[in-house]
Short mmCIF file of C-alpha atoms and ligand atoms in Angstrom, two decimals:
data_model
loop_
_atom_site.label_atom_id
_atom_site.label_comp_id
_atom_site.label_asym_id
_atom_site.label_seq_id
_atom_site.Cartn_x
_atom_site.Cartn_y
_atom_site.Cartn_z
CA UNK N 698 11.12 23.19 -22.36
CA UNK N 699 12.09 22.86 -19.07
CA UNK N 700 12.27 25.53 -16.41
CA UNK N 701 15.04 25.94 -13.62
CA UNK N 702 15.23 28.66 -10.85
CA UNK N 703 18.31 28.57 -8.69
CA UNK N 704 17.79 31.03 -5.03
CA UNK N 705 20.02 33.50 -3.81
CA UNK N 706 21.96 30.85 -2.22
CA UNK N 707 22.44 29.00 -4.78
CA UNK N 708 24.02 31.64 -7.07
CA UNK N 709 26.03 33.24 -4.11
CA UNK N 710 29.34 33.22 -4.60
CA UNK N 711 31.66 31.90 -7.61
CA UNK N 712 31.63 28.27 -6.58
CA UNK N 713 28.39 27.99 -6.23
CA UNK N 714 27.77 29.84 -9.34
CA UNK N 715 30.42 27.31 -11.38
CA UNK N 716 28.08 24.50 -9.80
CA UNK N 717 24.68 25.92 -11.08
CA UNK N 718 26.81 26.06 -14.79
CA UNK N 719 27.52 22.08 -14.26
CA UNK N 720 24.23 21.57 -13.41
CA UNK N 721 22.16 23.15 -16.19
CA UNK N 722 24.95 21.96 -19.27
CA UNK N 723 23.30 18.62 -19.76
CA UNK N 724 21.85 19.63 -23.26
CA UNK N 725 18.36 19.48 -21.75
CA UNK N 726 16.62 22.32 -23.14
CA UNK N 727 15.46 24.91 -20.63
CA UNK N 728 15.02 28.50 -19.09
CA UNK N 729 16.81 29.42 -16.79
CA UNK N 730 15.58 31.87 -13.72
CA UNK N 731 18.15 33.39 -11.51
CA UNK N 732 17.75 35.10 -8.55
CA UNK N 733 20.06 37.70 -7.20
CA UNK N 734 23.37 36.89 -5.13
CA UNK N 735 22.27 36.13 -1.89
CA UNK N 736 22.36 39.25 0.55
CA UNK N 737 22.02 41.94 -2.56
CA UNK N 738 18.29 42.28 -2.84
CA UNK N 739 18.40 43.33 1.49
CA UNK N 740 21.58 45.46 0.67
CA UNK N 741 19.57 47.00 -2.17
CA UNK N 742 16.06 47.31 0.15
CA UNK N 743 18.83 49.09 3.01
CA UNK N 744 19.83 51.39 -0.05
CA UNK N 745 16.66 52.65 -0.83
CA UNK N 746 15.53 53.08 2.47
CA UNK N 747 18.80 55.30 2.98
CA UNK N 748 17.92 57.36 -0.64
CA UNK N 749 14.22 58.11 0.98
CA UNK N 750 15.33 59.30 4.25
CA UNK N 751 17.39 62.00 2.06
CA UNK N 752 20.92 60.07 3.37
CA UNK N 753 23.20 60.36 0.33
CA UNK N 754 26.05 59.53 2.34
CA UNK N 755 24.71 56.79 3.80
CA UNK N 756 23.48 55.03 0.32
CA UNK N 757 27.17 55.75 -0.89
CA UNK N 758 28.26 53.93 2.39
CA UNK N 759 26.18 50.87 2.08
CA UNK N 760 26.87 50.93 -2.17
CA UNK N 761 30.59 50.96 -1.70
CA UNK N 762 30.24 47.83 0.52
CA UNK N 763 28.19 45.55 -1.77
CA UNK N 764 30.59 46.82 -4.68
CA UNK N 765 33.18 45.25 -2.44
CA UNK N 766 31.40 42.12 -2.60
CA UNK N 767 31.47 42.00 -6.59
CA UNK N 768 34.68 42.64 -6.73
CA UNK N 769 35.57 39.86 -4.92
CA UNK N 770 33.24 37.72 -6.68
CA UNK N 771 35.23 38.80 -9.95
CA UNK N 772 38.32 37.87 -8.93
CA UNK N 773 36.89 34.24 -8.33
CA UNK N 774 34.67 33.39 -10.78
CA UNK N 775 36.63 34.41 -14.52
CA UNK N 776 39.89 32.96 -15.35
CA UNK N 777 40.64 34.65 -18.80
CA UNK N 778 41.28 38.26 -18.95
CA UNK N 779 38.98 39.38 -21.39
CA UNK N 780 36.23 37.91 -19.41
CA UNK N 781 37.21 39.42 -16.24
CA UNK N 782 37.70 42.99 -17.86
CA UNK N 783 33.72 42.39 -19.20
CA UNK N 784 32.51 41.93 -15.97
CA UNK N 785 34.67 44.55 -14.60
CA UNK N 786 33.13 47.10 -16.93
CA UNK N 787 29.72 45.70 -16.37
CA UNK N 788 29.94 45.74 -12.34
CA UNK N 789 30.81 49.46 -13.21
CA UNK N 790 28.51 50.35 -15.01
CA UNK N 791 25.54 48.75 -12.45
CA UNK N 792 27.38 50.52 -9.27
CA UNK N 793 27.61 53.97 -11.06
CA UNK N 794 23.90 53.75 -11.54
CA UNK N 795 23.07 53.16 -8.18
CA UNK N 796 25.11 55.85 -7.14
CA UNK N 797 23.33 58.15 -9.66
CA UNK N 798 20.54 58.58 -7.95
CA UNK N 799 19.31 61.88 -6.56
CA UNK N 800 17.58 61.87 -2.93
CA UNK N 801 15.32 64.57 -3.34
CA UNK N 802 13.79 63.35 -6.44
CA UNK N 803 13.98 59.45 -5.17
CA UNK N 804 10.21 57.81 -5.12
CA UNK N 805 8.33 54.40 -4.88
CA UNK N 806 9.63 54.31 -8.76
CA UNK N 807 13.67 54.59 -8.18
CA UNK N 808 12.76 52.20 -5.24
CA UNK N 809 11.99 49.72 -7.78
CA UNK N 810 14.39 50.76 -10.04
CA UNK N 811 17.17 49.97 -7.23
CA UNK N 812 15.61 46.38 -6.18
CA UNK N 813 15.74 45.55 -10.33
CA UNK N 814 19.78 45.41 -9.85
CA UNK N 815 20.41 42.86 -8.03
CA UNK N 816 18.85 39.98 -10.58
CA UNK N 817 20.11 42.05 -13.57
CA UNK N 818 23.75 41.78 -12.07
CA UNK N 819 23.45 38.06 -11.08
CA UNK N 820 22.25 37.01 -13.98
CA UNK N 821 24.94 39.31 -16.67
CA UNK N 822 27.58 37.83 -14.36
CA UNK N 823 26.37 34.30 -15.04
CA UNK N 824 26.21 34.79 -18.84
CA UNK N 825 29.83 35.86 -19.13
CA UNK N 826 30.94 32.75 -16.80
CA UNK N 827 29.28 30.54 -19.37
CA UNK N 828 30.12 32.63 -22.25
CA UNK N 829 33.53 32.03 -20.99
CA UNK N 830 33.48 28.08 -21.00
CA UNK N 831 31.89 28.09 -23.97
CA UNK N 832 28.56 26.74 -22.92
CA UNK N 833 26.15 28.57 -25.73
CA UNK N 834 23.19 30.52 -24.01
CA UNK N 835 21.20 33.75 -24.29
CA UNK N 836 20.03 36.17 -21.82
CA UNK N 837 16.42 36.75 -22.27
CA UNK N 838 15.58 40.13 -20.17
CA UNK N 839 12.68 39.43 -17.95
CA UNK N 840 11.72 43.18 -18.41
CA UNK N 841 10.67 42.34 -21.98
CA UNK N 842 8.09 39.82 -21.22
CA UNK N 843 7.28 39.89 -17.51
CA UNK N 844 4.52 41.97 -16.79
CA UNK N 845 1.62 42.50 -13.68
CA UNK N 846 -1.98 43.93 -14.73
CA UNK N 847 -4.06 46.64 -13.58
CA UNK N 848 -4.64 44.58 -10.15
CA UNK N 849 -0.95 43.96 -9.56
CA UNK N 850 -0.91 40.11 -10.69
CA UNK N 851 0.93 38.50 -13.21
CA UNK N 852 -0.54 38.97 -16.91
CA UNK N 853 -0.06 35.46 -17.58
CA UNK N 854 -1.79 35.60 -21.37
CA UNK N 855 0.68 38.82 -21.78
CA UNK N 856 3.74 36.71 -20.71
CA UNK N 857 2.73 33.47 -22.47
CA UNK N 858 3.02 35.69 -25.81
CA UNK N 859 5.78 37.86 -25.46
CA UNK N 860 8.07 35.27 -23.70
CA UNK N 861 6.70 32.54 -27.12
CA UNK N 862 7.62 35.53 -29.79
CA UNK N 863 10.86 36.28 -28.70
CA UNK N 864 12.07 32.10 -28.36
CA UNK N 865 10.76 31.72 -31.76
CA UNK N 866 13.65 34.02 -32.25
CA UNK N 867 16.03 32.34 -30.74
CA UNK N 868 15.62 28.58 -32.51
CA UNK N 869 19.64 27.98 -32.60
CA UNK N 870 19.46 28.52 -28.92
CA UNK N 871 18.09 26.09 -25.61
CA UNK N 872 19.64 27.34 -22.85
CA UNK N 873 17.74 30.80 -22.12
CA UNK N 874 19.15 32.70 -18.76
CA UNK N 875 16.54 35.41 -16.79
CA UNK N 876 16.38 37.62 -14.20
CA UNK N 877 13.39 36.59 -11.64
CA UNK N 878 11.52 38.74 -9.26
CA UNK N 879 11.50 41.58 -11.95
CA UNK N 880 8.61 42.64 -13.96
CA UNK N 881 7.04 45.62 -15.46
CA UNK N 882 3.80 47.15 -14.24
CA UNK N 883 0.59 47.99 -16.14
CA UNK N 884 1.86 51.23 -17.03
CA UNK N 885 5.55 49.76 -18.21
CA UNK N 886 7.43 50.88 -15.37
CA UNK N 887 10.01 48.39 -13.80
CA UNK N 888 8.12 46.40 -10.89
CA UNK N 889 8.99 43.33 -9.02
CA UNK N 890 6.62 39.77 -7.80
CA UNK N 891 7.54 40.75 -3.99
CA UNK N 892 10.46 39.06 -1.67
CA UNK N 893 10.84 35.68 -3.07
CA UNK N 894 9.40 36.81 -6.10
CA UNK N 895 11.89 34.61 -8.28
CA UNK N 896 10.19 31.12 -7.74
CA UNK N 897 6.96 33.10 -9.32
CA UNK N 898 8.72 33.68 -12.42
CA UNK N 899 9.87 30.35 -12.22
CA UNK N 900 5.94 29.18 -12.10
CA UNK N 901 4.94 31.76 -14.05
CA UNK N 902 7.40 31.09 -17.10
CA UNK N 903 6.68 26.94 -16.87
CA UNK N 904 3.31 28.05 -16.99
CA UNK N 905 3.52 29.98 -20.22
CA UNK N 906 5.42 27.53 -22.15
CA UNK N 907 3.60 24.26 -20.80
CA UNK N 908 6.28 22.92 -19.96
CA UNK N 909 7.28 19.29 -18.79
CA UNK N 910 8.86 20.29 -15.20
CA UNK N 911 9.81 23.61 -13.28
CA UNK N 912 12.49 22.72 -10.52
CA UNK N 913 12.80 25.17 -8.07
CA UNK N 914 16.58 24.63 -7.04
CA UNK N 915 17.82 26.27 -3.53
CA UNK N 916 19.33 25.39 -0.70
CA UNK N 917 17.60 22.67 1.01
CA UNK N 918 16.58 19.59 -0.01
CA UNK N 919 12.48 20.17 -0.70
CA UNK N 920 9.51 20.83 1.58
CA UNK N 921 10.17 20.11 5.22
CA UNK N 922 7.45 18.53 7.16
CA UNK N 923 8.14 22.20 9.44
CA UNK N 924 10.51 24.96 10.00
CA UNK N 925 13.90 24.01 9.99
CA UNK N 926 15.29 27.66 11.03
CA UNK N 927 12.44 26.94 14.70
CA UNK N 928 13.32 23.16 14.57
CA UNK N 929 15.87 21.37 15.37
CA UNK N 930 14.83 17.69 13.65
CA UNK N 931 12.66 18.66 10.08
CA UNK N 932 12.38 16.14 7.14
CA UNK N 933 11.88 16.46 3.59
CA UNK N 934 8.06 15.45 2.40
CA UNK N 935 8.45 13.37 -0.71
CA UNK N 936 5.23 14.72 -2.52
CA UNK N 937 2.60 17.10 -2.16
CA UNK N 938 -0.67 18.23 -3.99
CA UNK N 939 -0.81 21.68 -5.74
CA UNK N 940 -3.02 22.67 -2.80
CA UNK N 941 -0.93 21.37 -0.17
CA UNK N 942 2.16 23.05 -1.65
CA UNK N 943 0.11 26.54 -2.09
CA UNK N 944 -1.75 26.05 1.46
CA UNK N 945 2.12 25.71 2.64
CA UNK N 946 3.77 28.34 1.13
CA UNK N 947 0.68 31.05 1.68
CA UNK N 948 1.46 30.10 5.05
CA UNK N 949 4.30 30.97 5.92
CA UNK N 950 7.03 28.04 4.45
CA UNK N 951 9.32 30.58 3.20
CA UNK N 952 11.17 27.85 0.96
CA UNK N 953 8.04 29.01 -1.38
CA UNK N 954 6.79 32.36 -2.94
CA UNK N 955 2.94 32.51 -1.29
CA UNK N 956 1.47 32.31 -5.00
CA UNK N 957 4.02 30.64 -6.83
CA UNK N 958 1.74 27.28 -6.83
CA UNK N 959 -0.94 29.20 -8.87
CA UNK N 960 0.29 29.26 -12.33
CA UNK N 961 1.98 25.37 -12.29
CA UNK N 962 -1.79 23.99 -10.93
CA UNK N 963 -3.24 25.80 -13.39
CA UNK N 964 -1.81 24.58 -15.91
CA UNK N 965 -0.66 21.16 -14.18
CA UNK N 966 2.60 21.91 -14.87
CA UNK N 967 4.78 19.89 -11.57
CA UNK N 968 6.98 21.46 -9.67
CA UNK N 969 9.98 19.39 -8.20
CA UNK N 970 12.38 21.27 -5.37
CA UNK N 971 15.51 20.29 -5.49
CA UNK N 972 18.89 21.15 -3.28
CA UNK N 973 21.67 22.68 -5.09
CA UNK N 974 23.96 21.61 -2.95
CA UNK N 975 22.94 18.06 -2.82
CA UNK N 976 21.67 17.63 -6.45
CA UNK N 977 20.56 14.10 -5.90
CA UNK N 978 18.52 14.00 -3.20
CA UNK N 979 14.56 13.23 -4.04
CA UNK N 980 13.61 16.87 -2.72
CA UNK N 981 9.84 17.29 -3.20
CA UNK N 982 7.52 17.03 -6.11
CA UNK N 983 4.51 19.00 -6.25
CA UNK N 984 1.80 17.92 -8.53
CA UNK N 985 -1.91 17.02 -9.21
CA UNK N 986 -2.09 13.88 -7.25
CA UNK N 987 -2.71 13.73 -3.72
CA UNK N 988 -0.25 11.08 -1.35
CA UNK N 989 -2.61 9.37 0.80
CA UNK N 990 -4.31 10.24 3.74
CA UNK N 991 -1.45 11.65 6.08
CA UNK N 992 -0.94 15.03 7.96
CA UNK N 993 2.34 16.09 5.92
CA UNK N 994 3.64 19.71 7.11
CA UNK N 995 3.08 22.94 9.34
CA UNK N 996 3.78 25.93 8.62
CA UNK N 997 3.50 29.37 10.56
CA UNK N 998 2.85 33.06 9.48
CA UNK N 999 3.51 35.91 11.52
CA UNK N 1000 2.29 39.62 11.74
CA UNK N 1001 -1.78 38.26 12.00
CA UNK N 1002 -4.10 40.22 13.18
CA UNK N 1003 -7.28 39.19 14.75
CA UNK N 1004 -10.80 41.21 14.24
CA UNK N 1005 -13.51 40.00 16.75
CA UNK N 1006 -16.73 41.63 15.67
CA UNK N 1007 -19.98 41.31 18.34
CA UNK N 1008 -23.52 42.32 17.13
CA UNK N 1009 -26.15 41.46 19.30
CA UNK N 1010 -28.31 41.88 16.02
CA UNK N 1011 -26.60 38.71 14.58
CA UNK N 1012 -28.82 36.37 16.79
CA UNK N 1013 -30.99 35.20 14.16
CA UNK N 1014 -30.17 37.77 11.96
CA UNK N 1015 -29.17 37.23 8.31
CA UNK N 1016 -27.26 39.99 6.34
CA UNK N 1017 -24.48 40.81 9.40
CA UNK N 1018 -21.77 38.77 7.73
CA UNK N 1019 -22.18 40.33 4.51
CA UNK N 1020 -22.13 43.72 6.24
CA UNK N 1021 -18.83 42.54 7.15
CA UNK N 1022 -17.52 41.27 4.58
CA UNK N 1023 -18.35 44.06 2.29
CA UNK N 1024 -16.27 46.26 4.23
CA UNK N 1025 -13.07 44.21 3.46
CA UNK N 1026 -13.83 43.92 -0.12
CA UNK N 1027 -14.06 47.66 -0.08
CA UNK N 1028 -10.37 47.91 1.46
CA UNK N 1029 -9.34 45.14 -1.18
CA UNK N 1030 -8.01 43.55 2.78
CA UNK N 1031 -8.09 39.63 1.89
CA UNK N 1032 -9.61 37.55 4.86
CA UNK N 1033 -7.09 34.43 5.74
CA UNK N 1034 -9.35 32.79 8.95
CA UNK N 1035 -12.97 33.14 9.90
CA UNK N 1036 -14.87 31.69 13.04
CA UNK N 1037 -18.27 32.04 14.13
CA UNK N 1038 -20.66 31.97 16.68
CA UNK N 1039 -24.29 33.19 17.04
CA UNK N 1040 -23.43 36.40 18.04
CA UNK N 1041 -19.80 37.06 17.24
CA UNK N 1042 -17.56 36.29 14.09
CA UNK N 1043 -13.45 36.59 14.39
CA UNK N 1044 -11.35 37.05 11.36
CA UNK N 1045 -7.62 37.55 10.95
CA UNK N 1046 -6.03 39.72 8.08
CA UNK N 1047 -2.25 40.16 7.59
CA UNK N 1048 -3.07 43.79 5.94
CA UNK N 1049 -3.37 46.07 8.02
CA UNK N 1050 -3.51 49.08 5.78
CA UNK N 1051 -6.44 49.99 5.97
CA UNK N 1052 -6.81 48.29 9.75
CA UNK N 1053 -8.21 51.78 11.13
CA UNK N 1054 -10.94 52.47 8.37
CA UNK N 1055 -12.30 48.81 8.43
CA UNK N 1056 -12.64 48.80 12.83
CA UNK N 1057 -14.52 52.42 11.85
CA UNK N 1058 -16.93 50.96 9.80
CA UNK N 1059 -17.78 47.80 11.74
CA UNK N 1060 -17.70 49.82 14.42
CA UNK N 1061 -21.35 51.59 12.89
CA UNK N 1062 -23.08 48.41 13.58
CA UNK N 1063 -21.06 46.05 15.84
CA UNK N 1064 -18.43 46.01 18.63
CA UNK N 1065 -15.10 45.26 17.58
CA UNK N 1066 -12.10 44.55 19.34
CA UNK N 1067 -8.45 43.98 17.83
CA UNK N 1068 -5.70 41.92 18.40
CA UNK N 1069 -2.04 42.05 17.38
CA UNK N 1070 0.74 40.01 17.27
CA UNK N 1071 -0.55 36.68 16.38
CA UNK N 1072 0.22 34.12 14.12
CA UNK N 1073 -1.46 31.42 12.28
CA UNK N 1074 -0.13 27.27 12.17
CA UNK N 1075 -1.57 26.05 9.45
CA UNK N 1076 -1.50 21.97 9.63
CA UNK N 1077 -1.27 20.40 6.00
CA UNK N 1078 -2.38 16.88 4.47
CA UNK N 1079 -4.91 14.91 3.34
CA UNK N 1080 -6.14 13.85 6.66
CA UNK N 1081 -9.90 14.94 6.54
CA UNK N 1082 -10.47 12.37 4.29
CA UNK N 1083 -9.55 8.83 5.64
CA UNK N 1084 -7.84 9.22 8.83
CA UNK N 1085 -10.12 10.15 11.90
CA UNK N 1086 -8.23 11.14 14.97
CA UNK N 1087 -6.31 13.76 13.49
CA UNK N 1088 -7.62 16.82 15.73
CA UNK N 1089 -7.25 14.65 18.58
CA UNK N 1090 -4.02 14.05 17.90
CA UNK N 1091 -3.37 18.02 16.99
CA UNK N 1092 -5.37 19.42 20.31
CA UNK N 1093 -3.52 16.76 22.64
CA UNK N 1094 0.08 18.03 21.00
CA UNK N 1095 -1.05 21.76 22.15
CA UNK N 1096 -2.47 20.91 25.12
CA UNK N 1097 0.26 23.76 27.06
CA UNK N 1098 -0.75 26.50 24.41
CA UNK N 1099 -3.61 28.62 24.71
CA UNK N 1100 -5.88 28.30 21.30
CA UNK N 1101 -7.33 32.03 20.25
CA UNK N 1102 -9.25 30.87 17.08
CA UNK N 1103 -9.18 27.68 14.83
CA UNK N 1104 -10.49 26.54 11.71
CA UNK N 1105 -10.92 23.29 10.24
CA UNK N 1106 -13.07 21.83 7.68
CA UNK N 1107 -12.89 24.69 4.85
CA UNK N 1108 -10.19 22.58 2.91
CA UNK N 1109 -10.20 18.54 3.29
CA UNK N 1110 -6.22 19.26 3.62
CA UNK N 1111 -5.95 22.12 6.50
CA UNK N 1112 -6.28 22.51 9.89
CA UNK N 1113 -5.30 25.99 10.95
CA UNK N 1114 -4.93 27.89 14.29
CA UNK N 1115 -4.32 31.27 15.51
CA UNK N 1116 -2.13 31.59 18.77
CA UNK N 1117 0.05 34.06 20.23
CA UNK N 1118 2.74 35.01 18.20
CA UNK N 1119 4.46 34.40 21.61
CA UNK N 1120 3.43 30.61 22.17
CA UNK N 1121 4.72 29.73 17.91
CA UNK N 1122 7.58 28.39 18.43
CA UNK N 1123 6.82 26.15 21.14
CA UNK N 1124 3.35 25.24 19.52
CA UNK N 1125 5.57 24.46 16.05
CA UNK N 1126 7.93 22.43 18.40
CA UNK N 1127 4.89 20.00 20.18
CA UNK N 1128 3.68 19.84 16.95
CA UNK N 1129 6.73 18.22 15.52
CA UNK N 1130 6.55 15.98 18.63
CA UNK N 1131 3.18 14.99 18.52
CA UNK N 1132 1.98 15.06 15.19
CA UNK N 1133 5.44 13.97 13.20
CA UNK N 1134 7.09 11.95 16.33
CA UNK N 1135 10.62 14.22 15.57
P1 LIG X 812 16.11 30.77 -2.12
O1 LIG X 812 17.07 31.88 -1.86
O2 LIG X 812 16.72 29.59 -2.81
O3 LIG X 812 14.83 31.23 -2.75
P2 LIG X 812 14.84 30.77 0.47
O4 LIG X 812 15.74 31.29 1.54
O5 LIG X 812 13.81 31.69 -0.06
O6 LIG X 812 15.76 30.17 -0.68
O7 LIG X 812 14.11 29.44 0.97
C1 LIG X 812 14.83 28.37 1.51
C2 LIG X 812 14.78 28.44 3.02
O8 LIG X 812 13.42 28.32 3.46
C3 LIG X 812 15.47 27.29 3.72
O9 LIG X 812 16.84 27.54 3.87
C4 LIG X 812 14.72 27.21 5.05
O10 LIG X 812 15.42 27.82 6.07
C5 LIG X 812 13.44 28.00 4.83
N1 LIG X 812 12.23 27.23 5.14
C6 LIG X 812 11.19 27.66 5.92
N2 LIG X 812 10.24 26.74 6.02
C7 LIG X 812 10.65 25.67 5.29
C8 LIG X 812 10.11 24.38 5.03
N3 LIG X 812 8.92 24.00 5.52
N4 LIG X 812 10.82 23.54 4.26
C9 LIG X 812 12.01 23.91 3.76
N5 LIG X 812 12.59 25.09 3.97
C10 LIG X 812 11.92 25.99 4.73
N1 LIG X 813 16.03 38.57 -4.95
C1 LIG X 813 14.65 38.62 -4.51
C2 LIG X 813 14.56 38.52 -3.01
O1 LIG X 813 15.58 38.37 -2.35
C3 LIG X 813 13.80 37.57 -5.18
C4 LIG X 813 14.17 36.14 -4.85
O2 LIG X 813 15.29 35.87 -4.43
O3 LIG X 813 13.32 35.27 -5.07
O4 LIG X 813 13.49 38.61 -2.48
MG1 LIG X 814 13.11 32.17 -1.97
#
């Protein structure tokens, strides 16, 4: 069974939506993740945020706008009457129950509840159009079978058998539509895999069933070797590694989920993006095997924070770092980058939740300083191994940008730096210059 998610793009208004239909009805068996209509899942975070700040009139304001939206998309995308009355009834039905909620008892759980409608629309919508055309399919609700544990990650063993159970009832059936990005949480309540969350399920499903391929369908035709919205001049990269992909994505290549690579390389299942609005160009496959020794993509994350932590103690002392690091673990605050000297170590987290208690802590046995506002260029390939030069190469590109922290060695297939969030865009520019001679 083959898995296909298509992005907000990609299911964002009626043509495109008539495309995805052409595109899945080759009598290929397969699952089919949707995300929501581009633009709803922001509209929805906007409504929300106007339901928590006690602004009834505002949520009706920004409602009545996206309703606007489906009604347009109604008019375009059914031609019989019977199938535009359905999805009349059922854009009703969704709208009314966003308008239904009350602001003084609206929490982190109606939040969620809000963000569910924009992939439970999307999807509906997209049954009917193929119910309409008579292309034979079944929506499969992702609330059944989706689910996070205790710890907030994907029950994977949970999925695997509720997802198997109900296709078992569904023999007569291979084309399977579901909502992505929406889950239920260890307690049952209706969750969600975070922005982006839909190329997770996409993983997370292929996973499950073992399947053959997941293609990750949006708009752009695979991996760029760097940021096409800094860039001008970006080009696809033919293949990557599971780790390159997931080093990629973590880092800040938004065409990815950050943890969406997990579940295919654990269960070497490829992944292949492809571009829905060029459906035969190569994209990018993502798999087990490794390319040759190349430098392949950058990518940049924002919103980094820097911790530089000074003990005078650490010179020849043992036992500092795991004083450190211990406070971290306590704040469940994940460390991206580390560097080290004698006497100092810097790290950079991008959660700052608990920011204030950690510096209090460290601050008990060590000097620590903070810095905000900088991001992290992490440099992808399989360059450690074979091809010497590389830093060189790298260092001389950035030669104009002042350096605060940089790491290299920890993976044979990343290089990573932290700079000013200020100097990214010109560092991710020289680097295209440099490195990939764009
Ligand atoms: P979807 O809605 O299909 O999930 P996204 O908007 O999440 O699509 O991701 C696709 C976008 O990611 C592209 O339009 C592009 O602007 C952006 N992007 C950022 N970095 C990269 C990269 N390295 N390669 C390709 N696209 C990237
Ligand atoms: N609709 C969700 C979002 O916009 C999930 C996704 O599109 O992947 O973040
Ligand atoms: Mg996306």
């Amino acid at each position: 069974m083959r898995v296909l998610k298509f992005g907000g793009t990609s299911v964002g208004s009626a043509d495109r939506m008539k495309s995805v239909a052409k595109l899945i009805n080759d009598g290929v068996p397969k699952v089919v993740v949707l995300s929501a209509m581009s633009g709803t899942t922001n509209a929805l975070v906007e409504i929300a945020k106007a339901y928590h700040a006690k602004d009834k009139e505002k949520a009706g304001e920004l409602i009545g706008h996206l309703n606007m939206k489906y009604e347009f998309l109604l008019s375009e995308l059914f031609k019989s009457v019977p199938a535009a009355e359905k999805g009349k009834a059922l854009i009703k039905n969704h709208f009314d129950y966003l308008r239904s909620f009350d602001t003084d008892s609206f929490s982190f759980n109606e939040e969620r509840l809000v963000l569910a409608e924009g992939e439970l629309i999307s999807t509906s919508l997209f049954h009917f159009y193929l119910e309409e055309n008579k292309i034979d399919s079944v929506l499969i609700p992702a609330l059944e079978f989706m689910r996070t544990d205790e710890n907030e990650e994907p029950d994977l063993n949970y999925i695997e058998d509720h997802l198997k159970k109900m296709l078992k009832g569904l023999k007569e059936h291979s084309v399977f539509i579901t909502q992505g990005y929406i889950c239920r949480d260890s307690f049952g309540a209706v969750s969600n895999l975070k922005r982006g969350g839909s190329d997770y399920t996409a993983t997370l499903i292929g996973a499950a069933l073992h399947s053959d391929e997941i293609q990750i369908w949006t708009d752009i035709d695979g991996m760029h070797n760097n940021d096409p919205r800094i860039v001008d001049k970006t080009k696809p990269v033919a293949e990557l590694s599971f780790d390159e992909a997931a080093e990629l994505a973590y880092f800040g290549a938004k065409v990815l989920h950050p943890t969406c690579v997990n579940p295919a390389r654990l269960r070497n299942v490829p992944v292949r993006l492809l571009n829905t609005m060029m459906p035969e160009a190569k994209g990018t496959l993502i798999s087990n095997k490794s390319s040759g020794a190349e430098i392949k993509a950058v990518a940049a994350k924002d919103s980094i924070v820097a911790i530089n932590i000074v003990s005078s103690r650490m010179l020849m002392a043992y036992g500092f770092l795991r004083n450190v690091f211990e406070v971290f673990e306590r704040y469940k605050t994940p460390i991206d980058m580390i560097s080290t000297s004698e006497v100092a170590v810097s790290v950079t987290i991008d959660n700052t939740k608990n920011l204030d208690a950690i510096v209090k802590e460290i601050s008990a046995f060590a000097v620590v300083s903070v810095e905000h506002n900088q991001s992290i260029i992490c440099i992808v390939g399989d360059f450690l191994a074979d091809k010497p030069g590389c830093a060189v190469q790298l260092f001389e590109a950035m030669r104009s940008v002042p350096i605060r922290m940089i790491s290299y060695g920890g993976s044979k297939n990343n290089i990573s730096l932290v700079v000013n969030t200020e100097h990214k865009k010109e560092a991710l520019k020289l680097i295209n210059k440099g490195l990939f001679g764009l």
